[in-house]
mmCIF file of C-alpha atoms in Angstrom:
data_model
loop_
_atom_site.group_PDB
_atom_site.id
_atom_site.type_symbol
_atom_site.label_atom_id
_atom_site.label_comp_id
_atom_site.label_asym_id
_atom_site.label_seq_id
_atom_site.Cartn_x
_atom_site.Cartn_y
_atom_site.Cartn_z
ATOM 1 C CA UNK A 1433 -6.294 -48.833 -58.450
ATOM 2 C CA UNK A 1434 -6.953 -45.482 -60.282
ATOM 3 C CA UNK A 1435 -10.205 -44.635 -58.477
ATOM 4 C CA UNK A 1436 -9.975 -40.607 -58.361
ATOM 5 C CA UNK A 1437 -11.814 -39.176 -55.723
ATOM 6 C CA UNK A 1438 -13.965 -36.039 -55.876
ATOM 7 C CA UNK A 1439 -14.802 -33.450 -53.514
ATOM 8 C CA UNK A 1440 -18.161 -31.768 -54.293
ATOM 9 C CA UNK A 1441 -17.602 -27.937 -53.631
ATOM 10 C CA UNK A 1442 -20.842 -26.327 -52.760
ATOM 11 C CA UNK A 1443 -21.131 -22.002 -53.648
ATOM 12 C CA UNK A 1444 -23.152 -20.168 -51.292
ATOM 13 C CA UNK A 1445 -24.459 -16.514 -50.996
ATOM 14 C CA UNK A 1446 -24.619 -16.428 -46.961
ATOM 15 C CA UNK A 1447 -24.615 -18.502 -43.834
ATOM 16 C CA UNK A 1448 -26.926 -18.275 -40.814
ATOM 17 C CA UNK A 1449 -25.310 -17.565 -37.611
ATOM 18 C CA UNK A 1450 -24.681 -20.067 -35.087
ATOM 19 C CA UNK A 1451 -27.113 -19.471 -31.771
ATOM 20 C CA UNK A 1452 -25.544 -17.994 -28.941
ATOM 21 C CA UNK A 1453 -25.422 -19.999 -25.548
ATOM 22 C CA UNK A 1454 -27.546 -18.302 -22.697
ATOM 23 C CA UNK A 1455 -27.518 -18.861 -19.541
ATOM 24 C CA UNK A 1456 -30.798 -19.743 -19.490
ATOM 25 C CA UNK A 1457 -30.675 -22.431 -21.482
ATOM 26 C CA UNK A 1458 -28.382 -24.836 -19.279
ATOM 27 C CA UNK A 1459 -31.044 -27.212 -17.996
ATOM 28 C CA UNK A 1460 -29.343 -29.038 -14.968
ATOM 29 C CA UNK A 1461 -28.377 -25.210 -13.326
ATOM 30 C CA UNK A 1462 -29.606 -25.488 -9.725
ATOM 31 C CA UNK A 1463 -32.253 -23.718 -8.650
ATOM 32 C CA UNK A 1464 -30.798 -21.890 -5.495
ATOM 33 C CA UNK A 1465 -30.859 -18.245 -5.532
ATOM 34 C CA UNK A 1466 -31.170 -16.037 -8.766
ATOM 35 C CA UNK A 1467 -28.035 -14.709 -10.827
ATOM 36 C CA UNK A 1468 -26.789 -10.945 -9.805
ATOM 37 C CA UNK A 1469 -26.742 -9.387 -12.899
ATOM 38 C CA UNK A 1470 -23.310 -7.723 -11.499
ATOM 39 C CA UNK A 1471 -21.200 -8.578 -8.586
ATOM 40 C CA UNK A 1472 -19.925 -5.375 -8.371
ATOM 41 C CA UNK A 1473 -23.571 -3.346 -8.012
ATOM 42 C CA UNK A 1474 -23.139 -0.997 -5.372
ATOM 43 C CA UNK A 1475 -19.464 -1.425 -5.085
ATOM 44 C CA UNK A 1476 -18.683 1.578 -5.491
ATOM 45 C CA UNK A 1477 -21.721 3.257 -3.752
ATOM 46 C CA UNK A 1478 -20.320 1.649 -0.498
ATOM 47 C CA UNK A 1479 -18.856 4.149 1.813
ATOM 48 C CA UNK A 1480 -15.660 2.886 3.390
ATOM 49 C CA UNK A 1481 -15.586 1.932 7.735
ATOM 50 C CA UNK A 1482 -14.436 4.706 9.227
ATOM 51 C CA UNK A 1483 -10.503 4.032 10.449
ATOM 52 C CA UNK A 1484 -9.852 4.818 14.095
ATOM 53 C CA UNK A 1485 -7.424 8.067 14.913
ATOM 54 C CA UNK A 1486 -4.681 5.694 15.511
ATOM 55 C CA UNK A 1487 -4.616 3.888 13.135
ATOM 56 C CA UNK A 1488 -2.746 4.288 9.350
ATOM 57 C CA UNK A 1489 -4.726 6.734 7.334
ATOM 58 C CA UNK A 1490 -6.754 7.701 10.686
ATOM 59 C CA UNK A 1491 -6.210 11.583 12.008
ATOM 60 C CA UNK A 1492 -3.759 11.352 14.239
ATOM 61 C CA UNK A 1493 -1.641 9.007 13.219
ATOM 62 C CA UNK A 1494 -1.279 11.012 9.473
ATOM 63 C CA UNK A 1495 -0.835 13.787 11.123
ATOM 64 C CA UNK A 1496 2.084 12.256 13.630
ATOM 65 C CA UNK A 1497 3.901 10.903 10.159
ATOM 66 C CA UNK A 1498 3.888 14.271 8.792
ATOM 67 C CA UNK A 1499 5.172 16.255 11.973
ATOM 68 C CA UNK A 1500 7.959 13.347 11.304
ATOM 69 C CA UNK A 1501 8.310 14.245 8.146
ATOM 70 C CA UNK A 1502 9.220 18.023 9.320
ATOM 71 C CA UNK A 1503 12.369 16.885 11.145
ATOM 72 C CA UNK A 1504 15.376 16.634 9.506
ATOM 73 C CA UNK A 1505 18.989 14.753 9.824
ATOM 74 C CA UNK A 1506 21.677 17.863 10.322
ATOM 75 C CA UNK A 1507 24.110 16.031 8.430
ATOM 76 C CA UNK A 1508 21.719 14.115 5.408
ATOM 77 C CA UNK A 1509 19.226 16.676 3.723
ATOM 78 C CA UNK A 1510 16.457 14.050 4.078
ATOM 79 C CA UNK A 1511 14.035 14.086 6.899
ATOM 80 C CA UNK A 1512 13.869 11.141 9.392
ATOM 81 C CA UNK A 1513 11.240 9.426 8.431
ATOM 82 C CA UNK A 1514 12.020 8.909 4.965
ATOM 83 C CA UNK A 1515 15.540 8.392 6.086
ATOM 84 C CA UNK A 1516 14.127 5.026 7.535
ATOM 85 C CA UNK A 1517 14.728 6.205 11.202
ATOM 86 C CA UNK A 1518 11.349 5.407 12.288
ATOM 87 C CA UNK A 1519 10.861 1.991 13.216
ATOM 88 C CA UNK A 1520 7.663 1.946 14.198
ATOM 89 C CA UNK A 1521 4.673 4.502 15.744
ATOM 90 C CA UNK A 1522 2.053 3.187 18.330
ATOM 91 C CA UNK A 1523 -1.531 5.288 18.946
ATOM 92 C CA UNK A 1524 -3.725 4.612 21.918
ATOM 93 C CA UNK A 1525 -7.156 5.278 22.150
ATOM 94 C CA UNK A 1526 -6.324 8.083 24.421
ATOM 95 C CA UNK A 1527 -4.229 9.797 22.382
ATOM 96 C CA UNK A 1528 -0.285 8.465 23.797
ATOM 97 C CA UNK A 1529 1.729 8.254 21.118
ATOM 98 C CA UNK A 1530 4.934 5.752 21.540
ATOM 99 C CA UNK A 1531 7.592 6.293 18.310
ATOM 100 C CA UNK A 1532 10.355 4.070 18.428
ATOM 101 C CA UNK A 1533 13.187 5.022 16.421
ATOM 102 C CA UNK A 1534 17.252 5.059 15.778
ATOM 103 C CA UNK A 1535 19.664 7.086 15.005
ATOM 104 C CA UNK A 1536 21.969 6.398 11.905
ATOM 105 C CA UNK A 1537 25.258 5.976 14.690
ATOM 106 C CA UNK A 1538 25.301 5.697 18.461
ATOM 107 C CA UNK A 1539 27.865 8.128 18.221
ATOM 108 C CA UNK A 1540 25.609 10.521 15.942
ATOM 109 C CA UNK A 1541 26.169 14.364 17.080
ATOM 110 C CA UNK A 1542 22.247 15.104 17.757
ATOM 111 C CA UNK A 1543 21.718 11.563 19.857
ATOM 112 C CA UNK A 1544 21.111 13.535 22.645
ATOM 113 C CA UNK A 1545 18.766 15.904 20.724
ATOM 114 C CA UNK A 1546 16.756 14.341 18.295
ATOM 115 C CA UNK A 1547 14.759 12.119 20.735
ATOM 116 C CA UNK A 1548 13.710 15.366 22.310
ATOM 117 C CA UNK A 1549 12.574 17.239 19.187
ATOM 118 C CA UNK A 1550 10.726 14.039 17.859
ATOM 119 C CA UNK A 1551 8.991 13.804 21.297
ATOM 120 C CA UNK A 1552 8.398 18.167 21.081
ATOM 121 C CA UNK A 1553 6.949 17.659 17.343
ATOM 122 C CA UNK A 1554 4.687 15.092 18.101
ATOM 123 C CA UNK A 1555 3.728 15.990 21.173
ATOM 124 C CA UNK A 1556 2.165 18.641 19.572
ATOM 125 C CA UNK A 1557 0.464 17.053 16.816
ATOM 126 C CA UNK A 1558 -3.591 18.122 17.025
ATOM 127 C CA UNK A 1559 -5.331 14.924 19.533
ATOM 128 C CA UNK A 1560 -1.788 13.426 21.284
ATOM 129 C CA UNK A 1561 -1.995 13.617 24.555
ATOM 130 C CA UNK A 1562 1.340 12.371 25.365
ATOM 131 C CA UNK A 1563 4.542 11.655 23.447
ATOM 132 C CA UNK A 1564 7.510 8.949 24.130
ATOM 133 C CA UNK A 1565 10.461 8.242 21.985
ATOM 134 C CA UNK A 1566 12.215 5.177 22.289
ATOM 135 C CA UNK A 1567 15.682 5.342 21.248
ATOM 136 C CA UNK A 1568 16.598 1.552 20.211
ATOM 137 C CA UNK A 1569 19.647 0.534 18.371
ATOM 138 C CA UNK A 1570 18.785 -3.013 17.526
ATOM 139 C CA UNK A 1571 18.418 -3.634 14.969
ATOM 140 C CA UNK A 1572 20.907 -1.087 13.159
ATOM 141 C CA UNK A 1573 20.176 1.516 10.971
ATOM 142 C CA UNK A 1574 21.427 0.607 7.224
ATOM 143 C CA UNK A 1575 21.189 2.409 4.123
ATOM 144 C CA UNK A 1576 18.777 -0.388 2.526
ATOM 145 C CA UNK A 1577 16.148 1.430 5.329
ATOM 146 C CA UNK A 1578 15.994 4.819 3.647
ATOM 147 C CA UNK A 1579 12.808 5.352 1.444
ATOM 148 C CA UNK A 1580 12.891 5.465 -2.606
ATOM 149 C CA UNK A 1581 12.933 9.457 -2.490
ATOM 150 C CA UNK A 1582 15.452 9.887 0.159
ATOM 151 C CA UNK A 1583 17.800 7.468 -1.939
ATOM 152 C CA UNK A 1584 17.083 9.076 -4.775
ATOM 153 C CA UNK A 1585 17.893 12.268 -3.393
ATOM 154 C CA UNK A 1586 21.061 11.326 -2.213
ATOM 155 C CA UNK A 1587 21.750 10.116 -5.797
ATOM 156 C CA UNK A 1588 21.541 6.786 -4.596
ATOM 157 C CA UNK A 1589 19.309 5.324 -7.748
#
């Protein structure tokens, strides 16, 4: 029962690499259409679809959310839009603009003028053709609208 086992320990100078796998080795690949060498070739070459006026990031439509930007709350030194007044802005294909918005309070001192200057301001954004402001209440304005900059502004972060 004392059989003492050795382990034969081999020195050497180097080792050859193990082969790489390539893909053209596998043997059962199917034979269906060849490999792109990149998926993303001509990604970036690949000029985006043009965006309609109306539409986010199209002419008018920028150009209506900055003229909203230019308006500001008497009482709050944030504009409007950031101020989460803006509910929502519609663009037709001929150019009528529909903004719906609120006001902070139905009993707000400028509810009788804002709507008027929002309608003036956009009205004369470059391509609208008409303007309408609808004044909704429903659902209420809260705080938890207002934009990261306008509540940081107010010292709100």
């Amino acid at each position: 029962m004392d059989e003492t086992r050795r382990i034969a320990v081999e020195e050497v100078d180097a080792v050859d690499a193990p082969r790489k796998a390539r893909v053209d080795d596998v043997v059962d690949a199917p034979a269906a259409e060849p490999r792109r060498r990149d998926y993303l070739d001509g990604f970036l070459a690949q000029k985006p679809e043009p965006q309609s006026a109306g539409e986010p990031g199209g002419a008018i439509y920028d150009g209506v959310i900055q003229a909203l930007k230019e308006i500001y709350d008497p009482e709050i030194p944030v504009n409007i839009y950031d101020l989460g007044l803006i509910y929502g802005v519609d663009v037709t294909e001929g150019g009528h603009v529909a903004v719906t918005m609120t006001l902070t309070t139905p009993h707000c001192p400028v509810a009788e003028s804002m709507p008027g200057e929002v309608e003036l301001r956009v009205g004369a954004v470059p391509g609208v053709g008409t303007a309408e402001v609808n004044l909704i209440w429903d659902p209420p304005w809260d705080p938890q609208k207002m934009s990261d900059e306008a509540k940081l502004e107010l010292g709100m972060l």
